[in-house]
Structures are given as C-alpha cells and as structure tokens.
C-alpha cells in the first residue's frame, strides 16, 4: 500500500500566484480530509469529503480557497490568489468507513507551502 | 463543539525512563474515539494508539499505553522505556462515532535526553 500521496512536497511561490495541491487517497478509502498546520493555529481542518461529496467546508479560510474531488482517487486544494499568510504545511488524510465503526485516518506526508 | 486540550506544550524525559503526556477533551457524546498521533521532524503524522470509548480496557501498543478515564474525560499517553526516536510532537485527537473529522489538541513537544 503506497499510503496517501501528496504533491508537490514543497512549493515556493510568489504572492498572487495560483497554487494547486494534489492528493491521492489510499485505494478503497471513501473519506478524504484536508488540514492546514501552522505554528500559530496548529492543525486545522479545512474541508472533508465523503464518497467524493464535500460535507463540511466551514474551515476553508476564505473564497480564495477551493477544493474538489472529481473521483475517489484524486483531490485538489487550490489557492487563488495566494498570500504570504497561506504559508503552512497542508496535509491530506484519508479513511475508510461510514457510520460508527469507520477506521483509522491516515495522513499523507504534507505539502510545505511558502508564499513570498 | 468538541475540544481537545493538551496542557503541556513541552515535556522532556531521560532515555529509558517513562513519561506521561496529558490530554483532556470535552464532549457530550457517549460513543467516540480517541487517538494519539506522533509527528517527528519529518512532519509525517503517525498513528501511535487508538481507544474506543465503549471499551473499558486501556489500549496498549508495545511501549505505548493510555490511561482512559471516561468520566473525567481524560486520555493520557504513557511512553515506557523512552528512546531517542520517540522525540517528536504528540497530538491528542478526538472523533465522534460516525464518519466525522478528527479534532486535534495543540500538541506536546517531547524531548528525549540521552
């Protein structure tokens, strides 16, 4: 099992540019989560999907952020336009299960984003 | 909304000794799950241990064990025979039953002294 795959692992961009982060969940998992980690705010949930459907995007900071999951094996998180305060590590995580006995959540290695 | 509190921003332990990391949570649910994740300098989030609230027995994984006190809403992690590789950030996390996201504490940075 390859685990959750994220790309790129590191991204340096200039303010105002569009940034697209990608995630491939573990095969068979039906829930996908995007988190952001900063020193100041810790780990924050941005959005999550169940069966490719966005369930809760209340953590998305503002309209500059958008996420899609066109199929069970791929998701993107886009920031347009990017700002320096978006600099953080972005994690994707996936999990199998619906209902009371869903399984453990596994994290990807993260994308370290730096916006200059 | 559920909250998770880790009151120890930093801890240190001598190699081969035992250390306990604290975690408390707030919920009105009766069925839920609790987790400890480890984040080494590589930033990878690694599951250490998991506890189902309906189980009275404390979870154990090799040198890692928990003290789950449901009435007190406390979920501490004990690391026995600490090793240099245990040095990391440790996050306590909570999840309701059902397919809901994890809620994380702020983390405890553990240093292991040789």
mmCIF file of C-alpha atoms in Angstrom:
data_model
loop_
_atom_site.group_PDB
_atom_site.id
_atom_site.type_symbol
_atom_site.label_atom_id
_atom_site.label_comp_id
_atom_site.label_asym_id
_atom_site.label_seq_id
_atom_site.Cartn_x
_atom_site.Cartn_y
_atom_site.Cartn_z
ATOM 1 C CA UNK A 1 0.000 0.000 0.000
ATOM 2 C CA UNK A 2 1.511 3.305 -1.097
ATOM 3 C CA UNK A 3 -0.256 5.326 1.557
ATOM 4 C CA UNK A 4 -1.710 8.765 0.967
ATOM 5 C CA UNK A 5 0.241 10.554 -1.757
ATOM 6 C CA UNK A 6 0.575 14.307 -1.909
ATOM 7 C CA UNK A 7 2.235 16.503 -4.470
ATOM 8 C CA UNK A 8 4.180 18.630 -4.583
ATOM 9 C CA UNK A 9 6.065 18.048 -1.345
ATOM 10 C CA UNK A 10 7.374 21.600 -1.364
ATOM 11 C CA UNK A 11 6.083 24.658 -3.130
ATOM 12 C CA UNK A 12 7.536 28.146 -3.188
ATOM 13 C CA UNK A 13 5.529 30.770 -4.991
ATOM 14 C CA UNK A 14 5.025 34.476 -5.129
ATOM 15 C CA UNK A 15 2.083 36.328 -3.717
ATOM 16 C CA UNK A 16 -0.791 36.472 -6.165
ATOM 17 C CA UNK A 17 0.030 33.227 -7.920
ATOM 18 C CA UNK A 18 -2.299 30.262 -8.097
ATOM 19 C CA UNK A 19 -1.282 27.201 -6.112
ATOM 20 C CA UNK A 20 -2.706 23.710 -6.612
ATOM 21 C CA UNK A 21 -2.061 20.948 -4.122
ATOM 22 C CA UNK A 22 -2.865 17.369 -5.038
ATOM 23 C CA UNK A 23 -3.799 14.310 -3.086
ATOM 24 C CA UNK A 24 -4.304 10.661 -3.912
ATOM 25 C CA UNK A 25 -6.008 8.829 -1.038
ATOM 26 C CA UNK A 26 -5.402 5.226 -0.128
ATOM 27 C CA UNK A 27 -7.261 2.955 -2.518
ATOM 28 C CA UNK A 28 -10.640 1.947 -1.115
ATOM 29 C CA UNK A 29 -10.874 4.813 1.326
ATOM 30 C CA UNK A 30 -14.073 6.803 0.988
ATOM 31 C CA UNK A 31 -13.376 9.832 3.155
ATOM 32 C CA UNK A 32 -10.781 12.487 2.450
ATOM 33 C CA UNK A 33 -9.691 15.373 4.642
ATOM 34 C CA UNK A 34 -7.597 18.473 4.024
ATOM 35 C CA UNK A 35 -5.791 20.029 7.024
ATOM 36 C CA UNK A 36 -3.510 23.009 7.404
ATOM 37 C CA UNK A 37 -0.802 23.194 10.051
ATOM 38 C CA UNK A 38 0.805 26.405 11.271
ATOM 39 C CA UNK A 39 2.719 27.271 14.402
ATOM 40 C CA UNK A 40 0.097 29.754 15.484
ATOM 41 C CA UNK A 41 -3.070 27.768 14.827
ATOM 42 C CA UNK A 42 -1.926 24.163 14.973
ATOM 43 C CA UNK A 43 -3.790 21.604 12.874
ATOM 44 C CA UNK A 44 -6.964 22.952 11.330
ATOM 45 C CA UNK A 45 -9.483 21.042 9.270
ATOM 46 C CA UNK A 46 -10.178 22.865 6.029
ATOM 47 C CA UNK A 47 -12.662 20.588 4.305
ATOM 48 C CA UNK A 48 -13.639 16.950 4.095
ATOM 49 C CA UNK A 49 -15.349 14.705 1.590
ATOM 50 C CA UNK A 50 -17.354 11.521 1.994
ATOM 51 C CA UNK A 51 -17.745 9.484 -1.188
ATOM 52 C CA UNK A 52 -16.361 12.423 -3.181
ATOM 53 C CA UNK A 53 -19.016 14.798 -1.849
ATOM 54 C CA UNK A 54 -17.920 17.812 0.205
ATOM 55 C CA UNK A 55 -19.501 17.520 3.641
ATOM 56 C CA UNK A 56 -18.088 20.424 5.598
ATOM 57 C CA UNK A 57 -16.036 23.274 4.179
ATOM 58 C CA UNK A 58 -16.514 25.632 7.097
ATOM 59 C CA UNK A 59 -12.804 25.522 7.789
ATOM 60 C CA UNK A 60 -11.859 26.956 4.426
ATOM 61 C CA UNK A 61 -10.446 30.347 5.356
ATOM 62 C CA UNK A 62 -11.934 32.376 2.539
ATOM 63 C CA UNK A 63 -13.059 32.328 -1.050
ATOM 64 C CA UNK A 64 -9.500 32.158 -2.275
ATOM 65 C CA UNK A 65 -9.506 28.529 -1.208
ATOM 66 C CA UNK A 66 -11.350 25.827 -3.114
ATOM 67 C CA UNK A 67 -11.231 22.042 -3.100
ATOM 68 C CA UNK A 68 -12.509 19.396 -5.440
ATOM 69 C CA UNK A 69 -12.723 15.653 -5.500
ATOM 70 C CA UNK A 70 -13.691 14.622 -9.036
ATOM 71 C CA UNK A 71 -13.288 10.922 -8.294
ATOM 72 C CA UNK A 72 -12.433 8.534 -5.492
ATOM 73 C CA UNK A 73 -8.725 8.598 -6.206
ATOM 74 C CA UNK A 74 -7.940 12.274 -6.552
ATOM 75 C CA UNK A 75 -8.482 15.595 -4.824
ATOM 76 C CA UNK A 76 -7.119 19.095 -5.249
ATOM 77 C CA UNK A 77 -6.857 22.095 -2.989
ATOM 78 C CA UNK A 78 -6.428 25.356 -4.846
ATOM 79 C CA UNK A 79 -5.462 28.764 -3.550
ATOM 80 C CA UNK A 80 -6.037 31.663 -5.906
ATOM 81 C CA UNK A 81 -4.579 34.191 -5.396
ATOM 82 C CA UNK A 82 -2.071 33.062 -2.803
ATOM 83 C CA UNK A 83 -0.924 35.304 0.044
ATOM 84 C CA UNK A 84 2.041 35.094 2.436
ATOM 85 C CA UNK A 85 -0.276 34.162 5.317
ATOM 86 C CA UNK A 86 -1.189 30.990 3.437
ATOM 87 C CA UNK A 87 2.302 29.659 4.118
ATOM 88 C CA UNK A 88 1.849 26.417 6.041
ATOM 89 C CA UNK A 89 2.038 22.669 5.757
ATOM 90 C CA UNK A 90 -1.053 21.234 4.088
ATOM 91 C CA UNK A 91 -1.976 17.667 4.905
ATOM 92 C CA UNK A 92 -4.323 15.344 3.125
ATOM 93 C CA UNK A 93 -5.704 12.350 5.014
ATOM 94 C CA UNK A 94 -7.999 9.505 4.099
ATOM 95 C CA UNK A 95 -10.085 6.931 5.889
ATOM 96 C CA UNK A 96 -12.372 4.039 5.110
ATOM 97 C CA UNK A 97 -15.806 3.664 6.572
ATOM 98 C CA UNK A 98 -19.158 5.217 7.077
ATOM 99 C CA UNK A 99 -21.018 5.149 10.321
ATOM 100 C CA UNK A 100 -19.943 4.143 13.745
ATOM 101 C CA UNK A 101 -17.008 1.875 13.119
ATOM 102 C CA UNK A 102 -15.013 3.696 10.496
ATOM 103 C CA UNK A 103 -11.342 3.047 10.535
ATOM 104 C CA UNK A 104 -8.185 4.928 11.346
ATOM 105 C CA UNK A 105 -7.327 8.095 9.485
ATOM 106 C CA UNK A 106 -4.026 8.045 7.590
ATOM 107 C CA UNK A 107 -2.109 11.139 6.662
ATOM 108 C CA UNK A 108 -0.028 11.995 3.645
ATOM 109 C CA UNK A 109 3.465 13.461 4.041
ATOM 110 C CA UNK A 110 2.185 17.017 3.622
ATOM 111 C CA UNK A 111 2.959 19.851 1.238
ATOM 112 C CA UNK A 112 5.083 22.625 2.651
ATOM 113 C CA UNK A 113 3.911 25.849 1.025
ATOM 114 C CA UNK A 114 5.832 29.097 1.182
ATOM 115 C CA UNK A 115 4.288 32.191 -0.344
ATOM 116 C CA UNK A 116 6.731 35.064 -0.738
ATOM 117 C CA UNK B 1 -18.350 21.608 19.554
ATOM 118 C CA UNK B 2 -15.823 19.162 20.853
ATOM 119 C CA UNK B 3 -12.484 20.449 22.084
ATOM 120 C CA UNK B 4 -9.209 18.758 22.933
ATOM 121 C CA UNK B 5 -6.756 20.272 25.384
ATOM 122 C CA UNK B 6 -3.117 19.373 25.836
ATOM 123 C CA UNK B 7 -1.864 21.391 28.778
ATOM 124 C CA UNK B 8 1.828 20.578 28.392
ATOM 125 C CA UNK B 9 3.403 22.429 25.449
ATOM 126 C CA UNK B 10 6.751 20.769 26.134
ATOM 127 C CA UNK B 11 7.988 17.752 28.048
ATOM 128 C CA UNK B 12 11.322 16.055 28.419
ATOM 129 C CA UNK B 13 12.345 12.604 29.545
ATOM 130 C CA UNK B 14 15.586 10.765 30.098
ATOM 131 C CA UNK B 15 16.283 7.891 27.776
ATOM 132 C CA UNK B 16 14.902 4.606 29.168
ATOM 133 C CA UNK B 17 12.599 6.441 31.580
ATOM 134 C CA UNK B 18 8.828 6.746 31.481
ATOM 135 C CA UNK B 19 6.867 9.849 30.591
ATOM 136 C CA UNK B 20 3.154 10.643 30.579
ATOM 137 C CA UNK B 21 1.543 13.159 28.253
ATOM 138 C CA UNK B 22 -1.800 14.632 29.296
ATOM 139 C CA UNK B 23 -4.930 15.184 27.247
ATOM 140 C CA UNK B 24 -8.440 16.201 28.203
ATOM 141 C CA UNK B 25 -11.426 16.618 25.953
ATOM 142 C CA UNK B 26 -14.902 18.000 26.092
ATOM 143 C CA UNK B 27 -17.868 16.228 24.555
ATOM 144 C CA UNK B 28 -21.481 15.413 25.261
ATOM 145 C CA UNK B 29 -21.298 12.247 23.176
ATOM 146 C CA UNK B 30 -21.114 8.794 24.715
ATOM 147 C CA UNK B 31 -19.627 6.982 21.734
ATOM 148 C CA UNK B 32 -16.412 8.326 20.299
ATOM 149 C CA UNK B 33 -12.793 7.576 19.544
ATOM 150 C CA UNK B 34 -9.540 8.972 20.869
ATOM 151 C CA UNK B 35 -6.130 8.893 19.252
ATOM 152 C CA UNK B 36 -2.542 9.835 19.809
ATOM 153 C CA UNK B 37 -0.533 10.833 16.764
ATOM 154 C CA UNK B 38 3.215 11.376 16.638
ATOM 155 C CA UNK B 39 4.798 13.971 14.371
ATOM 156 C CA UNK B 40 8.598 13.682 14.108
ATOM 157 C CA UNK B 41 10.712 16.374 12.445
ATOM 158 C CA UNK B 42 9.851 14.859 9.072
ATOM 159 C CA UNK B 43 6.328 16.231 9.635
ATOM 160 C CA UNK B 44 4.703 12.880 8.885
ATOM 161 C CA UNK B 45 1.665 12.233 11.098
ATOM 162 C CA UNK B 46 1.937 8.733 12.515
ATOM 163 C CA UNK B 47 -0.792 7.000 14.492
ATOM 164 C CA UNK B 48 0.531 5.823 17.844
ATOM 165 C CA UNK B 49 -2.532 4.415 19.543
ATOM 166 C CA UNK B 50 -6.307 4.430 19.358
ATOM 167 C CA UNK B 51 -9.013 3.995 22.015
ATOM 168 C CA UNK B 52 -12.709 3.337 21.532
ATOM 169 C CA UNK B 53 -14.825 4.994 24.228
ATOM 170 C CA UNK B 54 -17.051 1.947 24.595
ATOM 171 C CA UNK B 55 -14.084 -0.169 25.642
ATOM 172 C CA UNK B 56 -13.166 -0.062 29.298
ATOM 173 C CA UNK B 57 -9.781 -1.631 28.784
ATOM 174 C CA UNK B 58 -6.954 0.778 28.132
ATOM 175 C CA UNK B 59 -5.264 0.401 24.756
ATOM 176 C CA UNK B 60 -1.641 -0.711 24.606
ATOM 177 C CA UNK B 61 0.834 -0.789 21.743
ATOM 178 C CA UNK B 62 4.235 -2.092 22.787
ATOM 179 C CA UNK B 63 5.856 0.692 24.864
ATOM 180 C CA UNK B 64 2.853 2.983 24.458
ATOM 181 C CA UNK B 65 -0.224 2.775 26.634
ATOM 182 C CA UNK B 66 -3.083 5.052 27.560
ATOM 183 C CA UNK B 67 -4.946 5.849 30.728
ATOM 184 C CA UNK B 68 -8.501 6.452 29.585
ATOM 185 C CA UNK B 69 -10.745 7.971 32.248
ATOM 186 C CA UNK B 70 -14.116 8.428 30.568
ATOM 187 C CA UNK B 71 -15.872 10.129 33.452
ATOM 188 C CA UNK B 72 -13.043 12.624 33.819
ATOM 189 C CA UNK B 73 -12.725 12.982 30.019
ATOM 190 C CA UNK B 74 -9.034 12.337 30.288
ATOM 191 C CA UNK B 75 -6.829 10.403 27.876
ATOM 192 C CA UNK B 76 -3.149 10.383 28.798
ATOM 193 C CA UNK B 77 -0.342 8.651 26.896
ATOM 194 C CA UNK B 78 2.391 6.795 28.733
ATOM 195 C CA UNK B 79 5.644 6.048 26.965
ATOM 196 C CA UNK B 80 7.776 3.457 28.721
ATOM 197 C CA UNK B 81 11.497 2.869 28.173
ATOM 198 C CA UNK B 82 11.756 6.097 26.192
ATOM 199 C CA UNK B 83 14.004 6.050 23.161
ATOM 200 C CA UNK B 84 15.691 8.827 21.232
ATOM 201 C CA UNK B 85 13.362 8.111 18.328
ATOM 202 C CA UNK B 86 10.377 8.993 20.481
ATOM 203 C CA UNK B 87 11.325 12.663 20.323
ATOM 204 C CA UNK B 88 8.521 14.362 18.407
ATOM 205 C CA UNK B 89 5.343 16.399 18.669
ATOM 206 C CA UNK B 90 2.488 14.356 20.042
ATOM 207 C CA UNK B 91 -1.085 15.231 19.217
ATOM 208 C CA UNK B 92 -4.159 14.013 21.001
ATOM 209 C CA UNK B 93 -7.234 13.752 18.787
ATOM 210 C CA UNK B 94 -10.940 13.083 19.216
ATOM 211 C CA UNK B 95 -13.591 11.898 16.832
ATOM 212 C CA UNK B 96 -17.306 11.270 17.211
ATOM 213 C CA UNK B 97 -18.730 7.974 16.082
ATOM 214 C CA UNK B 98 -19.839 8.274 12.508
ATOM 215 C CA UNK B 99 -17.686 9.490 9.696
ATOM 216 C CA UNK B 100 -16.595 12.806 11.151
ATOM 217 C CA UNK B 101 -13.215 14.538 11.157
ATOM 218 C CA UNK B 102 -10.612 14.395 13.878
ATOM 219 C CA UNK B 103 -10.351 17.298 16.298
ATOM 220 C CA UNK B 104 -6.782 17.859 17.448
ATOM 221 C CA UNK B 105 -5.158 19.338 20.503
ATOM 222 C CA UNK B 106 -2.322 21.847 20.167
ATOM 223 C CA UNK B 107 0.321 19.217 20.716
ATOM 224 C CA UNK B 108 3.093 18.440 23.209
ATOM 225 C CA UNK B 109 6.708 18.567 22.123
ATOM 226 C CA UNK B 110 8.612 15.686 23.694
ATOM 227 C CA UNK B 111 12.387 15.770 24.016
ATOM 228 C CA UNK B 112 14.363 12.668 24.921
ATOM 229 C CA UNK B 113 17.646 13.245 26.700
ATOM 230 C CA UNK B 114 20.443 10.757 26.177
#
